[in-house]
Each structure stands twice: as structure tokens, then as C-alpha cells.
């Protein structure tokens, strides 16, 4: 990580936390919308709107991207779109709590892929944080667990999310954030639109309430979130980003409690605390290492 990226890692973490909070706020909305329109239609309309808006707003940054970045952005978008589709198919076959836990497995898969593909080695503190995050997700989400087709599909989506995080962390550049995020959204929209073709093609939301939810999901949880994630991952390692993003179910549980959909439980508090502890570990450990190095250098002088 460059000196500039290191200085901007704090704002990048806050940006990524804001993104996960937005994603967490969508669970209640999605549950309501997909009760009145099919999941594939919802995803297709949501991401098609997001892609169209981003292409209009960021046409010039997209045009300035080189061919290599265009290909990478499209590939990352296709990965993310496939992950969304597999996760949704898995959710239809298993409980939301199990789906949330298995999706969170990307926090374990990400450092493994980073090591295998880009030879990125992780300090011991990062692996401890990964373990803490997984235990926290389990406490937060699981009441029972058995492996079935839904779990396998969701696990496949977690692997694709991890691959997206690793690829985005390696290829994302702060100056390309606008263009790359728009191109990724085009790839996501293409996959989601293709998923509707075997049935009837995309159908529009059935009423005003559904339209409002879809527009929020498209513009705020879609376009804005992708832009911030792309920028943030230019300033932090992929594994650290994955651990920060495991706060999504914590935010989801918090919004569910605030909106009266769920009741606060000891499991929520305990699981959420472990996930937050993991995030603080990956945030604070590098700072302690830099502080010790600076102190050692000072003593040598």
C-alpha cells in the first residue's frame, strides 16, 4: 500500500462501513418487494436502472478507461452479478439466517484466494480476525445448519463475492473509481437481465411502494454503494475489506430491531460484538505495527 493509500485507509474504512450500513438497511425492503415481484425481475430492474444512471453520469470516466480496465470492470461485474443470482437462488432453498452465514464465508475465502492468485500473505492478526468474524456471524445467524442445494449455491456465491473483492482490490485505482464502478454495474445488469430471459424477460415493479424500494436499491444501495466500494478498495487490502463488510448482518439486525421487525436478543449482541472486534483488530493491528516501527526507528536514531 502506498503512503497516500495508507493515509486514506481511515476514510476508506468509513466509506466501506457506510456501504455495509446501506446494504444492511435493504433486507427489510427486499423481503417486502420480492413478496410482490419475482426475485429475478427485481434484480434485473434494480441493476438495469443503476447501470443506466451510472453510464449517463460517468460517461466521460468510462470513455477514459483503457481497454484492460474496461475488460476487468466487465469481468468483475459479471462475477458480482453471478454471485447475486446464485445467492438469490440459494436463499429460495434455505433460511435467511443460514444464507447470511454462508454468504459471509467470503471472509474466509478472500484471504485464501488472495494468497493463491496474487501471493498476498496475511499477518497472524488478520487470520485471527477472520476467525472472530466467522464465529460472530455464526452466533448472529445460526440456529441450525445442514448442507443442502441451497447451502451449496450460496457457498458458490460466497466464493464469487470473494473473487470480486480480491480482483477489485488488485485492479481498482482511485482515479478510475467512477469509470470502473459504472462498467461493473453494466456487467451486473447484463447477468441479471439474462437470468429473466428463460421466463418472460424483466417485469416492472407492480406499484408505487415497490418502485420507491427498487429505486432506493438501484441508486443508493446499487450505484452509490458500488462507487464507494470501488474507491475504498483502492486504499486497503482485499482481506481487510472483506472483514469490514462482514458488519453487513450486524447493520441488518440493527435496522430490523429499530423498525420493529425483530427483537433484540443476546445472540445479536454477542455475534455483533465479535464481528466488530474482528473489524477493530484489522483496523488497529496495522497502526500498532507502524507505531512500533516508528518507535524502534526513533530509538535507533
PDB file of N, CA and C in Angstrom, residues 8 17 33 52 77 125 159 172 175 186 218 233 240 243 251 257 275 285 288:
ATOM      1  N   UNK A   8      -5.204   7.382   3.479  1.00  0.00           N
ATOM      2  CA  UNK A   8      -6.625   7.428   3.167  1.00  0.00           C
ATOM      3  C   UNK A   8      -7.366   6.158   3.583  1.00  0.00           C
ATOM      4  N   UNK A  17     -17.820   1.058   5.605  1.00  0.00           N
ATOM      5  CA  UNK A  17     -18.810   0.857   6.668  1.00  0.00           C
ATOM      6  C   UNK A  17     -20.152   1.486   6.289  1.00  0.00           C
ATOM      7  N   UNK A  33     -40.495  -6.403  -1.137  1.00  0.00           N
ATOM      8  CA  UNK A  33     -40.626  -6.279  -2.588  1.00  0.00           C
ATOM      9  C   UNK A  33     -40.718  -7.642  -3.264  1.00  0.00           C
ATOM     10  N   UNK A  52     -27.837   2.255 -16.097  1.00  0.00           N
ATOM     11  CA  UNK A  52     -28.195   3.353 -16.994  1.00  0.00           C
ATOM     12  C   UNK A  52     -27.817   4.705 -16.382  1.00  0.00           C
ATOM     13  N   UNK A  77     -17.913  -7.169 -12.855  1.00  0.00           N
ATOM     14  CA  UNK A  77     -19.364  -7.018 -12.815  1.00  0.00           C
ATOM     15  C   UNK A  77     -20.084  -8.337 -13.051  1.00  0.00           C
ATOM     16  N   UNK A 125      -2.522 -11.674  12.830  1.00  0.00           N
ATOM     17  CA  UNK A 125      -3.662 -10.937  13.395  1.00  0.00           C
ATOM     18  C   UNK A 125      -4.848 -10.935  12.435  1.00  0.00           C
ATOM     19  N   UNK A 159     -17.966 -17.649  -2.803  1.00  0.00           N
ATOM     20  CA  UNK A 159     -16.673 -17.759  -3.493  1.00  0.00           C
ATOM     21  C   UNK A 159     -16.550 -16.690  -4.581  1.00  0.00           C
ATOM     22  N   UNK A 172      -8.421  -2.065  -8.727  1.00  0.00           N
ATOM     23  CA  UNK A 172      -9.042  -0.761  -8.543  1.00  0.00           C
ATOM     24  C   UNK A 172      -7.996   0.328  -8.313  1.00  0.00           C
ATOM     25  N   UNK A 175      -8.291   6.860  -9.139  1.00  0.00           N
ATOM     26  CA  UNK A 175      -8.643   7.725 -10.262  1.00  0.00           C
ATOM     27  C   UNK A 175      -9.614   7.103 -11.239  1.00  0.00           C
ATOM     28  N   UNK A 186     -22.704  -2.341 -15.406  1.00  0.00           N
ATOM     29  CA  UNK A 186     -23.187  -2.850 -16.689  1.00  0.00           C
ATOM     30  C   UNK A 186     -23.084  -4.376 -16.718  1.00  0.00           C
ATOM     31  N   UNK A 218     -31.531   0.606  -6.329  1.00  0.00           N
ATOM     32  CA  UNK A 218     -30.751   0.832  -7.545  1.00  0.00           C
ATOM     33  C   UNK A 218     -29.759   1.975  -7.379  1.00  0.00           C
ATOM     34  N   UNK A 233     -11.685   0.207  -1.990  1.00  0.00           N
ATOM     35  CA  UNK A 233     -10.788  -0.928  -2.159  1.00  0.00           C
ATOM     36  C   UNK A 233      -9.488  -0.567  -2.878  1.00  0.00           C
ATOM     37  N   UNK A 240      -8.864  -7.165   4.402  1.00  0.00           N
ATOM     38  CA  UNK A 240      -9.354  -6.156   5.342  1.00  0.00           C
ATOM     39  C   UNK A 240     -10.728  -5.649   4.913  1.00  0.00           C
ATOM     40  N   UNK A 243     -13.389  -8.226   5.829  1.00  0.00           N
ATOM     41  CA  UNK A 243     -13.726  -8.241   7.258  1.00  0.00           C
ATOM     42  C   UNK A 243     -14.609  -7.049   7.607  1.00  0.00           C
ATOM     43  N   UNK A 251     -25.547  -4.589  10.828  1.00  0.00           N
ATOM     44  CA  UNK A 251     -26.417  -3.463  10.479  1.00  0.00           C
ATOM     45  C   UNK A 251     -27.829  -3.945  10.142  1.00  0.00           C
ATOM     46  N   UNK A 257     -34.364  -4.403  14.218  1.00  0.00           N
ATOM     47  CA  UNK A 257     -34.803  -4.076  15.582  1.00  0.00           C
ATOM     48  C   UNK A 257     -35.402  -2.675  15.618  1.00  0.00           C
ATOM     49  N   UNK A 275     -18.062  -9.669  15.563  1.00  0.00           N
ATOM     50  CA  UNK A 275     -17.783  -9.135  14.224  1.00  0.00           C
ATOM     51  C   UNK A 275     -17.093  -7.774  14.333  1.00  0.00           C
ATOM     52  N   UNK A 285      -4.455  -3.264  14.377  1.00  0.00           N
ATOM     53  CA  UNK A 285      -3.191  -4.002  14.335  1.00  0.00           C
ATOM     54  C   UNK A 285      -2.159  -3.338  13.414  1.00  0.00           C
ATOM     55  N   UNK A 288      -0.708  -0.295  15.183  1.00  0.00           N
ATOM     56  CA  UNK A 288       0.234  -0.633  16.245  1.00  0.00           C
ATOM     57  C   UNK A 288       1.590  -1.026  15.659  1.00  0.00           C
TER      58      UNK A 288
END
